[in-house]
Short mmCIF file of C-alpha atoms and ligand atoms in Angstrom, two decimals:
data_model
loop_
_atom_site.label_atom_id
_atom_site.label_comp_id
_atom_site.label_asym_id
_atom_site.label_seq_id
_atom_site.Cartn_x
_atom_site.Cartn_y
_atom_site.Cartn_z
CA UNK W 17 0.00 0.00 0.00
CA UNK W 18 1.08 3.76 -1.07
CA UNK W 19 2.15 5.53 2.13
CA UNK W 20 0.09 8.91 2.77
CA UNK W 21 1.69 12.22 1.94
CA UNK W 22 1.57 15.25 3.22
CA UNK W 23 1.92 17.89 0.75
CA UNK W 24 4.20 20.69 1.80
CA UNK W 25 2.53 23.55 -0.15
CA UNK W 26 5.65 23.92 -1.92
CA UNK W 27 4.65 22.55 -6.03
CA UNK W 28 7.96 21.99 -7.06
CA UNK W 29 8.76 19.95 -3.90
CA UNK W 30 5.77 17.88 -3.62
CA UNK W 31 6.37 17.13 -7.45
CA UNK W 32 9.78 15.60 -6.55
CA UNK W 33 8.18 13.70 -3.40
CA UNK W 34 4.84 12.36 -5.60
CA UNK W 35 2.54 14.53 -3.53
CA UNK W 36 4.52 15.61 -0.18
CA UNK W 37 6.00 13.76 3.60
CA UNK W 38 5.28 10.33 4.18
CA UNK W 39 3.71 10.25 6.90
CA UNK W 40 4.92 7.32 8.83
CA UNK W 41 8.06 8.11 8.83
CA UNK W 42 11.10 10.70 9.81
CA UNK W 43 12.44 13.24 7.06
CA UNK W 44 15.78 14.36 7.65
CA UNK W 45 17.01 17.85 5.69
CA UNK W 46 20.09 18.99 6.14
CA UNK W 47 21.95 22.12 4.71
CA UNK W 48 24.08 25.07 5.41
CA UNK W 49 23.16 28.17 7.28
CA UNK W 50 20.28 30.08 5.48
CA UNK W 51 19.48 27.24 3.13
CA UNK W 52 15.93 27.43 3.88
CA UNK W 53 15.24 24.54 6.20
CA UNK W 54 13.70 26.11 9.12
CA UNK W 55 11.90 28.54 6.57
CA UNK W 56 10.89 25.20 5.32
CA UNK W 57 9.66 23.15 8.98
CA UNK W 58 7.09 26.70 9.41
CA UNK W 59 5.93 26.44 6.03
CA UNK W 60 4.46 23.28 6.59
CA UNK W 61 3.91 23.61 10.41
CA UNK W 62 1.42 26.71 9.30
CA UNK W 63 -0.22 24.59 6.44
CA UNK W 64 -1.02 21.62 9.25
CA UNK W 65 -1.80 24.20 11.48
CA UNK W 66 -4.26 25.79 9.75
CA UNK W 67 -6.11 22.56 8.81
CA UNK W 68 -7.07 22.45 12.73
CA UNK W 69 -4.19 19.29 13.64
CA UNK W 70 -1.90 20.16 16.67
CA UNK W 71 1.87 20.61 15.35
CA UNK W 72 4.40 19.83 17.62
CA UNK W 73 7.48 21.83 17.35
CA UNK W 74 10.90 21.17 19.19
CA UNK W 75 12.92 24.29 18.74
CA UNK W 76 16.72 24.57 19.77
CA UNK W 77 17.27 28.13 17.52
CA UNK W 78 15.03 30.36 18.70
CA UNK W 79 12.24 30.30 16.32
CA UNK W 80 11.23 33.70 14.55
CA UNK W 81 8.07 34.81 15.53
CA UNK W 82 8.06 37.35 12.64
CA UNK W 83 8.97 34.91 9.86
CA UNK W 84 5.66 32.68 11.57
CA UNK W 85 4.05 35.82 11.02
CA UNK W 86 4.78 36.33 7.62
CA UNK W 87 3.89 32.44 6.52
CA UNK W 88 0.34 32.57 8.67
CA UNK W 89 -0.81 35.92 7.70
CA UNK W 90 -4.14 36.61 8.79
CA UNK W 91 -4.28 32.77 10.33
CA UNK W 92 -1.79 33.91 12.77
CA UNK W 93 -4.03 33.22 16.16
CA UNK W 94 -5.42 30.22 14.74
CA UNK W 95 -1.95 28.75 13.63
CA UNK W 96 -0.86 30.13 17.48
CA UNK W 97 -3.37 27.95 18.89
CA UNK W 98 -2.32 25.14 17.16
CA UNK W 99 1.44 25.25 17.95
CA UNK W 100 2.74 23.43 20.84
CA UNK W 101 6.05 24.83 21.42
CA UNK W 102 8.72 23.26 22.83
CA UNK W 103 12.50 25.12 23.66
CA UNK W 104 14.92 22.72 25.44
CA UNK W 105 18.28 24.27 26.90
CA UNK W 106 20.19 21.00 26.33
CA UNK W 107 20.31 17.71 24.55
CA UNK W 108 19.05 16.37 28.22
CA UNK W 109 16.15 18.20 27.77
CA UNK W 110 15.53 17.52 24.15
CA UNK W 111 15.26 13.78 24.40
CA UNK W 112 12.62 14.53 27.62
CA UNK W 113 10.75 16.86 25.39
CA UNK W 114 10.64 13.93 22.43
CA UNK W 115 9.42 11.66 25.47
CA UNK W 116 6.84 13.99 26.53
CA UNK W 117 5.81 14.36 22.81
CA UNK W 118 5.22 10.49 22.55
CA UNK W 119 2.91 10.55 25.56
CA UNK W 120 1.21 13.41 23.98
CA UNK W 121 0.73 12.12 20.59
CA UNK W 122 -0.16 8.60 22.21
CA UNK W 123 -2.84 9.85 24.44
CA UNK W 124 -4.57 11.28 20.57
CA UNK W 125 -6.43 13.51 22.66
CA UNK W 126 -5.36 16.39 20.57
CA UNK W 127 -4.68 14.93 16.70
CA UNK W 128 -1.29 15.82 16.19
CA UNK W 129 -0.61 16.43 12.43
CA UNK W 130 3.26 17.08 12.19
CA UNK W 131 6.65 16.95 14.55
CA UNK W 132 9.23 19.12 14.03
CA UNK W 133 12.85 18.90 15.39
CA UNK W 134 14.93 22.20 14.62
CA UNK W 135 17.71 22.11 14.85
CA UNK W 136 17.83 18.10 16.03
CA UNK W 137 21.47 18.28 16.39
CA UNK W 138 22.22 21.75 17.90
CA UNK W 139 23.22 20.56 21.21
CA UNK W 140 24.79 17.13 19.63
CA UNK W 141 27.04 19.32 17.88
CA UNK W 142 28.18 21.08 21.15
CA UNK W 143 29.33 17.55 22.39
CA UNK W 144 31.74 16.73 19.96
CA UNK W 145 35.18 16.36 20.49
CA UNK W 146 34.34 17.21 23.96
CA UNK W 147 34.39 14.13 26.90
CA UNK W 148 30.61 13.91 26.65
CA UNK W 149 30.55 13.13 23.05
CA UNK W 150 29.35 9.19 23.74
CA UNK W 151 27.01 10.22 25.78
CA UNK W 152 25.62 12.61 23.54
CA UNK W 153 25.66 10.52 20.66
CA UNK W 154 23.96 8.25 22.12
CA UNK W 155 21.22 10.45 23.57
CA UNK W 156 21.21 11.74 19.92
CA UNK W 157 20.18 7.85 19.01
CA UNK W 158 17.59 7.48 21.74
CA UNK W 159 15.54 10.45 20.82
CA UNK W 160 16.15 9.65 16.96
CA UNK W 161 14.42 6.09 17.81
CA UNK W 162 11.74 7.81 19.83
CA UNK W 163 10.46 9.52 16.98
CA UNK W 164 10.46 7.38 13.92
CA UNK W 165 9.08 4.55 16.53
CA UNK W 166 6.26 7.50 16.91
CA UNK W 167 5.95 8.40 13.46
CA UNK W 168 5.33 4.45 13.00
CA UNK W 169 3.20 3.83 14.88
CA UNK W 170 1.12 6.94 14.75
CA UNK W 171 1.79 8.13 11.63
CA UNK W 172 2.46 11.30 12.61
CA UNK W 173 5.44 12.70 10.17
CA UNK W 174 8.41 13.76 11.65
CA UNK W 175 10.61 16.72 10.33
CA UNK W 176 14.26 16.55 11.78
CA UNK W 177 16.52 18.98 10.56
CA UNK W 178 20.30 18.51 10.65
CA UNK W 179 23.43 20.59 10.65
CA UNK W 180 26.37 19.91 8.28
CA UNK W 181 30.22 19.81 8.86
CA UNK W 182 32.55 20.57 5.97
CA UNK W 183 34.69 18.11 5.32
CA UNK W 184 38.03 19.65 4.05
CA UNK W 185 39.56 16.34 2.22
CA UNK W 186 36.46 15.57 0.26
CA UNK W 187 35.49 19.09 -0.03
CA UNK W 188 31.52 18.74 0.77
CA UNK W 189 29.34 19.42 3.70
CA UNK W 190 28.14 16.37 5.06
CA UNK W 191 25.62 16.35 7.47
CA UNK W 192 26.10 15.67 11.12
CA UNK W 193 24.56 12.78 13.84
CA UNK W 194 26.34 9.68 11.81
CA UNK W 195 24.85 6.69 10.16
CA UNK W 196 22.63 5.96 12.95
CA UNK W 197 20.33 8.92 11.94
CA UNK W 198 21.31 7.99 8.44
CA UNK W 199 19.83 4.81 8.36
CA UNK W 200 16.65 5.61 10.86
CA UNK W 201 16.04 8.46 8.45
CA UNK W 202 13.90 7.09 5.97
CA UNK W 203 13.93 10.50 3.56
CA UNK W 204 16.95 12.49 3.48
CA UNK W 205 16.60 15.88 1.73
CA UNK W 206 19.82 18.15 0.98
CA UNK W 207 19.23 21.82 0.95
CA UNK W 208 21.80 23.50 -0.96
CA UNK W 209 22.02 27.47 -1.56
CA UNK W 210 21.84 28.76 -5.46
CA UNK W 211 22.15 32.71 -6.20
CA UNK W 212 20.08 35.40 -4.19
CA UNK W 213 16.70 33.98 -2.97
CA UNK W 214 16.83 30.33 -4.96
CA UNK W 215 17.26 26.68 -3.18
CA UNK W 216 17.82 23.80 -4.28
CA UNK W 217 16.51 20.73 -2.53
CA UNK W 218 17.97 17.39 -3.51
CA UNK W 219 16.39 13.98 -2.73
CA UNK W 220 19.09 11.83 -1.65
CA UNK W 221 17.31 9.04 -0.09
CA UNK W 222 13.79 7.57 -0.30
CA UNK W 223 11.96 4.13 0.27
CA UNK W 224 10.34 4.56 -3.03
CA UNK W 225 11.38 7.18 -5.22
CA UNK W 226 14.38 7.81 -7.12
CA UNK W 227 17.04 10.76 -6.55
CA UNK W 228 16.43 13.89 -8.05
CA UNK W 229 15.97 17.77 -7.31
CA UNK W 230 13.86 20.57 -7.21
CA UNK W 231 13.74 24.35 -6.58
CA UNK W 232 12.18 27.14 -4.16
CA UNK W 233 12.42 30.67 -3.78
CA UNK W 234 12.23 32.17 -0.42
CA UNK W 235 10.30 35.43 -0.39
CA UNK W 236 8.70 37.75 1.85
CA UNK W 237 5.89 35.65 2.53
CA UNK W 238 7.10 32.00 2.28
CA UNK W 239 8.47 29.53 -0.08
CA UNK W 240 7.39 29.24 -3.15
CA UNK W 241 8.20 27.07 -5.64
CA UNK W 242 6.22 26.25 -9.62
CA UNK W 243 9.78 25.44 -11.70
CA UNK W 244 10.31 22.40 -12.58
CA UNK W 245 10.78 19.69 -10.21
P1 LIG M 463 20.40 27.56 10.06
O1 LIG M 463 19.33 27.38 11.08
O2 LIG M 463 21.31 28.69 10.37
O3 LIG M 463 21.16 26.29 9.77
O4 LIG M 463 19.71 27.99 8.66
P2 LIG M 463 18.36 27.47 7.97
O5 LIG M 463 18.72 26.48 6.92
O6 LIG M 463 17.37 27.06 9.00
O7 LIG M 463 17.86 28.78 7.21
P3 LIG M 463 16.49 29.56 7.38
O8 LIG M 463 15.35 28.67 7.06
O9 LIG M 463 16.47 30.27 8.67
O10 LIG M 463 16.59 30.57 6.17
C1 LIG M 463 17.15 31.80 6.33
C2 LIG M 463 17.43 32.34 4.95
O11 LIG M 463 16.24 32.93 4.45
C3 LIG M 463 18.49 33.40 4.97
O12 LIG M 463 19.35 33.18 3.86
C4 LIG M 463 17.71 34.69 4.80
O13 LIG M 463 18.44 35.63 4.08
C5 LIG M 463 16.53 34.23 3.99
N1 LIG M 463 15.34 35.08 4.20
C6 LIG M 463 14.68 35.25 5.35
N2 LIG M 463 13.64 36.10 5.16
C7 LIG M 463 13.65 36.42 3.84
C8 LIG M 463 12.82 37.25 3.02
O14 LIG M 463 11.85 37.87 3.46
N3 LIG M 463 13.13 37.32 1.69
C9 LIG M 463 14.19 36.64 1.18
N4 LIG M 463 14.46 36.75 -0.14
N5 LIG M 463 15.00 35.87 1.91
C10 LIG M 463 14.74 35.75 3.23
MG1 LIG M 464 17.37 26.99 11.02
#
C-alpha cells in the first residue's frame, strides 16, 4: 500500500516527493546556514496548522516569531493555537521533550498532524570532540528512535533537521549525527544554496522514489516554488 503524503505547499517539492512527507516516517534535511530549512519546517507547520491538527514543534534556535508571522498571515491566532512549542536548553532536555511528545501524541487527545525537530542536532554538535561526546551521541540515538518509533506507529510525520560539517579532504558538507540517523532516516533531503533567494533541494534518499531535485524561492511571505521539479 502507497504511504500517505503530506503535501508541503511547496509545487515543485511535492512534485519531486509524488505529492509531499510520508507520513509514517522521519524526514531528515540537512543544509548550510540560510538554506531554507527552518523557513521550510514553518511552512508546513502553518499549512497543518491551519487545517485544525496540533503541530508539535521542538525548537533549539530560537524560532522567529516574525517569519511565523509572515507564513500565517491573517491565520496567525489560529496557527498560534495550534502550535505546541517546545524550547529545550540541552540535549538532556531535548530527548525529555521527544518523550513527553510520545505521551502526547499517544494519548490522541489532541490529533497531532506534524513533529518538528529544529535544529535536532544543535546541542549534539556542542558535544563533539568534547568528553561527553558518547554520551551525547547516544542520547542523539535514543531520541532519533523515539520519533520514527512515533511516526510508525502513529503516523504522525516527523521533520528533523540537521546541521552539516565541511569536510576539508572531500570538499563537501556532510551532514552531522552519523549513520545511525542515516539509516533511521527514511527521507533524506539536501538543501543547498543557489544565487540570491533560490534553493535547491535534492532527494538523496527515499523508500520509493528515485534521486532527483527541485527548486524554491524564499520570499517575503514563504516559499514558493512552480519550476520544474
Ligand atoms: P540555520 O538554522 O542557520 O542552519 O539555517 P536554515 O537552513 O534554517 O535557514 P532559514 O530557514 O532560517 O533561512 C534563512 C534564509 O532565508 C536566509 O538566507 C535569509 O536571508 C533568507 N530570508 C529570510 N527572510 C527572507 C525574506 O523575506 N526574503 C528573502 N528573499 N530571503 C529571506
Ligand atoms: Mg534553522
Amino acid at each position: 500500500m502507497a504511504a500517505e503524503r503530506l503535501s508541503t505547499g511547496i509545487p515543485s517539492v511535492d512534485r519531486l516527493l509524488k505529492g509531499g512527507l510520508e507520513t509514517d516516517c522521519l524526514t531528515e534535511i540537512y543544509g548550510e546556514g540560510g538554506s531554507g530549512k527552518t523557513l521550510f519546517c514553518l511552512e508546513i507547520a502553518v499549512r497543518v496548522a491551519r487545517s485544525g491538527r496540533w503541530v508539535v514543534y521542538i525548537d533549539t534556535e530560537g524560532v522567529s516569531v516574525d517569519r511565523l508571522r509572515a507564513i500565517a498571515a491573517d491565520d496567525l491566532d489560529a496557527v498560534l493555537d495550534h502550535l505546541l512549542l517546545s524550547t529545550p536548553k540541552s540535549l538532556a532536555e531535548q530527548g525529555r521533550a521527544v518523550a513527553a511528545v510520545g505521551a502526547l501524541v499517544r494519548d490522541r487527545k489532541r490529533p497531532v498532524g506534524l513533529i518538528v525537530v529544529d535544529s535536532g542536532t544543535y546541542y549534539y554538535r556542542l558535544s563533539l570532540s568534547g568528553p561527553d561526546e558518547d554520551d551525547a551521541r547516544q542520547a542523539l540515538s535514543v531520541a532519533v528512535a523515539d520519533l520514527v518509533s512515533l511516526a510508525l506507529e502513529e503516523e504522525v510525520p516527523v521533520l528533523f533537521t540537521n546541521q552539516v560539517w565541511r569536510s576539508i579532504r572531500e570538499g563537501t558538507l556532510e551532514p552531522l549525527g552519523g549513520s545511525f540517523l542515516n539509516h533511521a532516516a527514511k527521507t533524506i533531503l539536501r538543501f543547498d544554496r543557489l544565487a540570491g533567494n533560490r534553493r535547491r533541494v535534492v532527494l538523496l534518499k527515499h523508500r520509493s522514489l528515485p534521486e532527483g531535485a527541485a527548486e524554491f524561492r524564499i520570499t517575503s511571505t514563504g516559499l514558493e516554488g512552480d519550476g520544474p521539479g
